[in-house]
PDB file of C-alpha atoms in Angstrom:
ATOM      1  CA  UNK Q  17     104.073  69.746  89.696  1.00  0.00           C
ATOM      2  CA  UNK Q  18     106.617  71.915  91.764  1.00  0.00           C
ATOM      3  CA  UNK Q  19     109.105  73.647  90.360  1.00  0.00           C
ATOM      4  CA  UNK Q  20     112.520  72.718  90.911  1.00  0.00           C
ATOM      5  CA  UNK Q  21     114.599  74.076  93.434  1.00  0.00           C
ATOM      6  CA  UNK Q  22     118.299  74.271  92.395  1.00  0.00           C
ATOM      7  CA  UNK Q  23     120.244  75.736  95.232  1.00  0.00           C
ATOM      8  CA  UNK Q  24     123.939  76.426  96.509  1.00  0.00           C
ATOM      9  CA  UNK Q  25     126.470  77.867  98.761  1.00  0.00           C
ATOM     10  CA  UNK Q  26     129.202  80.571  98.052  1.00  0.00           C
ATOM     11  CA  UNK Q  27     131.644  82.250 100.891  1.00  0.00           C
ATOM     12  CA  UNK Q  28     131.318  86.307 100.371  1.00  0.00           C
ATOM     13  CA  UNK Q  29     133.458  88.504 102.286  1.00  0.00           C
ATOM     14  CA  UNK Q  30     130.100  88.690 105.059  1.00  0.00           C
ATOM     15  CA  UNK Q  31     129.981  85.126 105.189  1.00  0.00           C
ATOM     16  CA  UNK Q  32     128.847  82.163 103.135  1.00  0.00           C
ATOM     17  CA  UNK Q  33     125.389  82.791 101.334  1.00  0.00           C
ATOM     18  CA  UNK Q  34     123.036  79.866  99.494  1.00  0.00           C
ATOM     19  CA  UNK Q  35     121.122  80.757  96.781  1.00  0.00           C
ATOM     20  CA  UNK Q  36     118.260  79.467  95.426  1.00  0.00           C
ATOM     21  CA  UNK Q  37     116.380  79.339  91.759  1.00  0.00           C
ATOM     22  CA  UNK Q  38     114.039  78.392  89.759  1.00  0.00           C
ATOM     23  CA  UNK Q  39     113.416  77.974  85.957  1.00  0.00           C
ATOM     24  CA  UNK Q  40     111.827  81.781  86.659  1.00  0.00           C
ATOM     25  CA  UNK Q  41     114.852  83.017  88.387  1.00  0.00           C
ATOM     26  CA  UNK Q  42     116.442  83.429  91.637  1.00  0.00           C
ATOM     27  CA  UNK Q  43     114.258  82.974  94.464  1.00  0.00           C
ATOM     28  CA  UNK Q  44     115.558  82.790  97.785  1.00  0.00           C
ATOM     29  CA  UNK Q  45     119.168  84.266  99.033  1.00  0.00           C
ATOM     30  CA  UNK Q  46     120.183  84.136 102.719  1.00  0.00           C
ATOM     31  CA  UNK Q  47     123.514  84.659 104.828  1.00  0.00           C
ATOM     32  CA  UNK Q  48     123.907  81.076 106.147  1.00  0.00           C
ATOM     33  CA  UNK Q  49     123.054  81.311 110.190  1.00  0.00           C
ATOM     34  CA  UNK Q  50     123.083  78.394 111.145  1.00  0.00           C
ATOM     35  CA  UNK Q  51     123.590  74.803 109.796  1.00  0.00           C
ATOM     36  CA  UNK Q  52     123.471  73.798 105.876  1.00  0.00           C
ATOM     37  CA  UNK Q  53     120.915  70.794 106.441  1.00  0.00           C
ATOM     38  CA  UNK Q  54     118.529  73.054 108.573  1.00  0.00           C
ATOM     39  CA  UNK Q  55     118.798  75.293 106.084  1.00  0.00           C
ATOM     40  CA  UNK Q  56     117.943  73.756 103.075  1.00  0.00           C
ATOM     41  CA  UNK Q  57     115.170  71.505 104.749  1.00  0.00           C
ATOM     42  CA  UNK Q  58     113.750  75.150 106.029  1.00  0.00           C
ATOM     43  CA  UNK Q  59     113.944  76.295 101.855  1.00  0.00           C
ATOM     44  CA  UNK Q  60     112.436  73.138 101.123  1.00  0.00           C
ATOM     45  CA  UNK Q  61     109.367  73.537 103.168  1.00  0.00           C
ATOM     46  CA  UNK Q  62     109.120  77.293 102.484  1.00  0.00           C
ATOM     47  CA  UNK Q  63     108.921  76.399  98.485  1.00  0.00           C
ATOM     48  CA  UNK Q  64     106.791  73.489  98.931  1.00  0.00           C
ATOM     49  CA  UNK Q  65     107.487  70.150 101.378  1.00  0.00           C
ATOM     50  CA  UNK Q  66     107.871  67.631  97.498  1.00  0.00           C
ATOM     51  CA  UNK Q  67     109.866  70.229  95.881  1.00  0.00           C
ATOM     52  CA  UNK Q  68     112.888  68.443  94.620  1.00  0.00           C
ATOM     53  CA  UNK Q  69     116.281  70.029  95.434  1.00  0.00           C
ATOM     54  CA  UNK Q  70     119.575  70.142  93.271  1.00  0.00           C
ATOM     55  CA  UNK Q  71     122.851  71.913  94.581  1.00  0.00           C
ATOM     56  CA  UNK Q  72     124.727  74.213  92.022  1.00  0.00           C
ATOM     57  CA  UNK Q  73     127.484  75.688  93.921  1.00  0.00           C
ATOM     58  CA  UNK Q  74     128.447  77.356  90.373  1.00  0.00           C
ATOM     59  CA  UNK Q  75     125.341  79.202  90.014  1.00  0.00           C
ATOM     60  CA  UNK Q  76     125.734  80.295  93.569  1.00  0.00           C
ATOM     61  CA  UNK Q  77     129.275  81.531  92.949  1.00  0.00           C
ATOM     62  CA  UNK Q  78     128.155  83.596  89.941  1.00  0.00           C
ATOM     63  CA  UNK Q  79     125.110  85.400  92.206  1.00  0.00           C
ATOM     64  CA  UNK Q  80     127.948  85.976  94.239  1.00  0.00           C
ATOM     65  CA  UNK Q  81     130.460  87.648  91.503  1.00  0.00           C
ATOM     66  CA  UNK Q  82     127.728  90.100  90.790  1.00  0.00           C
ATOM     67  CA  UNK Q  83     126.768  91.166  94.244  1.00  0.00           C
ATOM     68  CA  UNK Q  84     130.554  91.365  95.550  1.00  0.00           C
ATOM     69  CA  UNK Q  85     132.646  91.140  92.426  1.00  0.00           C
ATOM     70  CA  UNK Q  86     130.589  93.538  90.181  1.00  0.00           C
ATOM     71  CA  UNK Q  87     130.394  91.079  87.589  1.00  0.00           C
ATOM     72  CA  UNK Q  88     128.394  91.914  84.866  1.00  0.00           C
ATOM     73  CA  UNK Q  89     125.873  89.429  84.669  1.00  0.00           C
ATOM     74  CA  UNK Q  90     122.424  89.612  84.175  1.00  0.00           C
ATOM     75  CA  UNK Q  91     119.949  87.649  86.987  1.00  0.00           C
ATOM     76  CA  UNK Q  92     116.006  87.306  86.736  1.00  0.00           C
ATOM     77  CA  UNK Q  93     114.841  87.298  89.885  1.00  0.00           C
ATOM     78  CA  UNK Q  94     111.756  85.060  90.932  1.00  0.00           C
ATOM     79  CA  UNK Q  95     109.641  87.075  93.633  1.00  0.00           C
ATOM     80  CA  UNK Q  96     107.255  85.502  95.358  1.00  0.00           C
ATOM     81  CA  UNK Q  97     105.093  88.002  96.823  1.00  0.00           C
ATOM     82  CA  UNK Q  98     101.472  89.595  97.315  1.00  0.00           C
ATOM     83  CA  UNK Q  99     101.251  92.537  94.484  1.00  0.00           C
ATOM     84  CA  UNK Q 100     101.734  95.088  97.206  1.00  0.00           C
ATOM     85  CA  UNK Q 101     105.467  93.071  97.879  1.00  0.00           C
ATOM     86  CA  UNK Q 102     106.524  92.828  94.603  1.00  0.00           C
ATOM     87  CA  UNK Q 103     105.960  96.520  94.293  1.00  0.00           C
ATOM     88  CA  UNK Q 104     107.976  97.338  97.470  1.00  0.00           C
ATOM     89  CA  UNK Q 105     110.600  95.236  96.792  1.00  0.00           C
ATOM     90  CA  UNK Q 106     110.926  96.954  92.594  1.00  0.00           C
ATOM     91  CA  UNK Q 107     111.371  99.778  94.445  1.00  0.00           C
ATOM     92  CA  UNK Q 108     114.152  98.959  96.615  1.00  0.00           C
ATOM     93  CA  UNK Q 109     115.588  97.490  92.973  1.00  0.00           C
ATOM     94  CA  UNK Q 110     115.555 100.851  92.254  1.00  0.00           C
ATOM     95  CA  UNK Q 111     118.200 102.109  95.058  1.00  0.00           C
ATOM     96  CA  UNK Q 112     121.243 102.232  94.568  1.00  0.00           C
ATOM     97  CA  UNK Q 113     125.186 100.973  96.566  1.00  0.00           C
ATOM     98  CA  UNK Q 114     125.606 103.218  99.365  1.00  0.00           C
ATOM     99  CA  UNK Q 115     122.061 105.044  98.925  1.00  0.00           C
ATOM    100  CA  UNK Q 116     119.453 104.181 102.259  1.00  0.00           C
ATOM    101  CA  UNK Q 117     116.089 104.952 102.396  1.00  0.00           C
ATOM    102  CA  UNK Q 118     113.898 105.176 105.614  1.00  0.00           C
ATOM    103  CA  UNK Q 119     110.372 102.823 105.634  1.00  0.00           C
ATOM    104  CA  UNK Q 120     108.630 106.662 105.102  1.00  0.00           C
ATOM    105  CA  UNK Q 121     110.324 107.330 101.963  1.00  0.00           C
ATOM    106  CA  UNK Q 122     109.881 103.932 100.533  1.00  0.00           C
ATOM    107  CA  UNK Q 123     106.125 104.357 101.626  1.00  0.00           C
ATOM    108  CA  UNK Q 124     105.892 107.443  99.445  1.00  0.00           C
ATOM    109  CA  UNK Q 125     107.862 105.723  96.496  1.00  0.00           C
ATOM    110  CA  UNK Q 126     105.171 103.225  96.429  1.00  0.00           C
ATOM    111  CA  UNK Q 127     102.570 105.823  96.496  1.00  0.00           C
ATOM    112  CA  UNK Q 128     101.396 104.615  99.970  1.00  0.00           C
ATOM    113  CA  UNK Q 129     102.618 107.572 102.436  1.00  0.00           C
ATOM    114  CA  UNK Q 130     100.441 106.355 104.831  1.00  0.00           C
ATOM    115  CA  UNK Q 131     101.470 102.517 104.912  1.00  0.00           C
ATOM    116  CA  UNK Q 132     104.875 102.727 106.330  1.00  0.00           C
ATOM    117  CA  UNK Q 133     103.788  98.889 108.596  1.00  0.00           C
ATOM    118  CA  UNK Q 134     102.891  97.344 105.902  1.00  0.00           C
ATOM    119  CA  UNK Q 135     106.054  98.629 103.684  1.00  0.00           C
ATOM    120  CA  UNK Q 136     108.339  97.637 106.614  1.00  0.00           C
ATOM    121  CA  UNK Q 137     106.458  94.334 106.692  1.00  0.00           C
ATOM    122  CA  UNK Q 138     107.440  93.607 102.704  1.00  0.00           C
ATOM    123  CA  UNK Q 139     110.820  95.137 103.440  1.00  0.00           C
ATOM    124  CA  UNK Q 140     111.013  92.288 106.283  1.00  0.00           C
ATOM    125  CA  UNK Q 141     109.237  89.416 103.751  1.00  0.00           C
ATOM    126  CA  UNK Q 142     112.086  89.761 101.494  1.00  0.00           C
ATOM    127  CA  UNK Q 143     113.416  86.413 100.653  1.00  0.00           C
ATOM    128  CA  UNK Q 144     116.408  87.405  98.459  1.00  0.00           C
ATOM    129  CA  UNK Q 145     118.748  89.417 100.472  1.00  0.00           C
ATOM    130  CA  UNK Q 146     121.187  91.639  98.680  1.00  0.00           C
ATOM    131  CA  UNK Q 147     120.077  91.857  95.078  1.00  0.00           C
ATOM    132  CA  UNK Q 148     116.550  92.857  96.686  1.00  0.00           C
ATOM    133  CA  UNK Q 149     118.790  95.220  98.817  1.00  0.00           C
ATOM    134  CA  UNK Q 150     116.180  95.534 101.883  1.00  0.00           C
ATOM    135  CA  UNK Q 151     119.653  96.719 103.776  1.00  0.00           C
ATOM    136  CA  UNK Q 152     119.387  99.500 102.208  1.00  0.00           C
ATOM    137  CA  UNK Q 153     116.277 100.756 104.694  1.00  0.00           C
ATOM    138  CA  UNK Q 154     116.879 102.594 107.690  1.00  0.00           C
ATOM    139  CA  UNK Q 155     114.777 104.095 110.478  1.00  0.00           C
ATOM    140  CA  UNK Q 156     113.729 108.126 109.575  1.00  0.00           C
ATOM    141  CA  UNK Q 157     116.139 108.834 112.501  1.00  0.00           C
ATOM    142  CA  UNK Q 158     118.746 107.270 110.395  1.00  0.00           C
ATOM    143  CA  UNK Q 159     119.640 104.286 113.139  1.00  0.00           C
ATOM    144  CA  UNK Q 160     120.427 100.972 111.288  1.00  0.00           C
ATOM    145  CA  UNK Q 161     117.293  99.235 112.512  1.00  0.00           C
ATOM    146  CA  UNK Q 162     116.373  95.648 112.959  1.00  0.00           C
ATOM    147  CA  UNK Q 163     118.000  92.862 110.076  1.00  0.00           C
ATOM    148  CA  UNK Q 164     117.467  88.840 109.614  1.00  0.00           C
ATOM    149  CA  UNK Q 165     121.196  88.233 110.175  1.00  0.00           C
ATOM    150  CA  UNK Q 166     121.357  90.931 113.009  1.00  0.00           C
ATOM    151  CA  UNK Q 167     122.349  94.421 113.015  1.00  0.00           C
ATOM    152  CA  UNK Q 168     126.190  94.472 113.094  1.00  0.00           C
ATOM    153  CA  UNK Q 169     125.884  92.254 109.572  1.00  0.00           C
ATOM    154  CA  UNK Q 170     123.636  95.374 108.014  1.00  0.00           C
ATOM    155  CA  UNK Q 171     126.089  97.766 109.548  1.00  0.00           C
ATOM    156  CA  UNK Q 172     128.856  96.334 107.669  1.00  0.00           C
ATOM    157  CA  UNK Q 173     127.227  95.848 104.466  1.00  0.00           C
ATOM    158  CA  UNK Q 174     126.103  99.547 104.362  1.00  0.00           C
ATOM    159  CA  UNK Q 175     129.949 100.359 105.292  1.00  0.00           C
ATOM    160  CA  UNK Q 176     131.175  98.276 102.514  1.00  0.00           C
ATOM    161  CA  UNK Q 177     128.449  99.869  99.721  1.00  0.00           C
ATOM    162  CA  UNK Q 178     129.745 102.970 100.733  1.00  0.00           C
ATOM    163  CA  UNK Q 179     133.340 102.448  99.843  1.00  0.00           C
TER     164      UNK Q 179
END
C-alpha cells in the first residue's frame, strides 16, 4: 500500500511553493514553474503512479511560516534518498541563513573530499527545496551556479538569507 500523499500550495515572497508529506514527514517542496495540474500529476508519478493525493493548503502555509516567517515549528522531514543522499543533504541541514558552501567543502563535510560529482549530484536530487537548503551551495569560485528554478531565483534567496 502507498503512502498517502497530502500536498498544497502557499504564495512566499519568491513565488508560490507546494508542499508535499507523508505520515513520515515532508517529502517533496518545489517553487511552482509551471502549471498546478502538471505539477501534481509529475509528484504523483515521482511518489508512485496509485498514490492517492489530498490537498492541505494549511499544512502548506505552515511549511511556509517557518521557512519565511521564522515560525517556530517543528517539521520531520521524509528523505527519500540512497544513504550517500541522505548524508549530503544532513549536512546541508547543518548550514545555516546566509552561510554558502562550495560542492568541495560539502565533499569534505561528508568525509568524501574526493567525490565532489557525486555530492553535486545529491545536492541536485534534492526534492525539498529550502528546508534542505541546497541554495546554499555555490561553485569554489563563489559564482551562484546552476538551480531547478534558475539562477536569478537562487540569487535572490541567498540575498534575502543574508538580510
Amino acid at each position: 500500500m502507498a503512502n498517502e500523499i497530502v500536498y498544497g500550495f502557499a504564495e512566499t515572497p519568491f513565488g508560490t511553493i507546494i508542499v508535499a508529506r507523508t505520515i513520515d514527514g515532508i517529502c517533496d517542496l518545489q517553487f511552482l514553474g509551471w502549471n498546478r495540474m502538471e505539477v501534481i500529476h509529475e509528484l504523483a508519478s515521482y511518489w508512485g503512479v496509485y498514490t492517492p493525493t489530498t490537498q492541505n493548503d494549511v499544512m502548506a502555509d505552515t511549511v511556509k511560516r517557518v521557512i519565511f516567517d521564522n515560525y517556530d515549528h517543528h517539521l520531520k522531514l521524509d528523505m527519500q534518498g540512497t544513504d550517500f543522499q541522505k548524508r549530503v543533504w544532513n549536512e546541508l541541514l547543518k548550514t545555516k541563513k546566509g552561510e554558502t558552501l562550495s560542492y568541495q567543502e560539502l565533499a569534505e563535510r561528508v568525509g568524501q573530499p574526493k567525490a565532489v560529482r557525486a555530492v553535486a549530484s545529491a545536492v541536485a536530487e534534492n526534492r525539498i527545496a529550502m528546508l534542505i537548503p541546497c541554495h546554499r551551495i555555490i561553485h569554489k569560485d563563489g559564482t551562484t551556479g546552476e538551480y531547478h528554478w534558475g539562477r536569478e531565483l537562487k540569487k535572490q534567496l541567498l540575498e534575502w538569507e543574508k538580510e
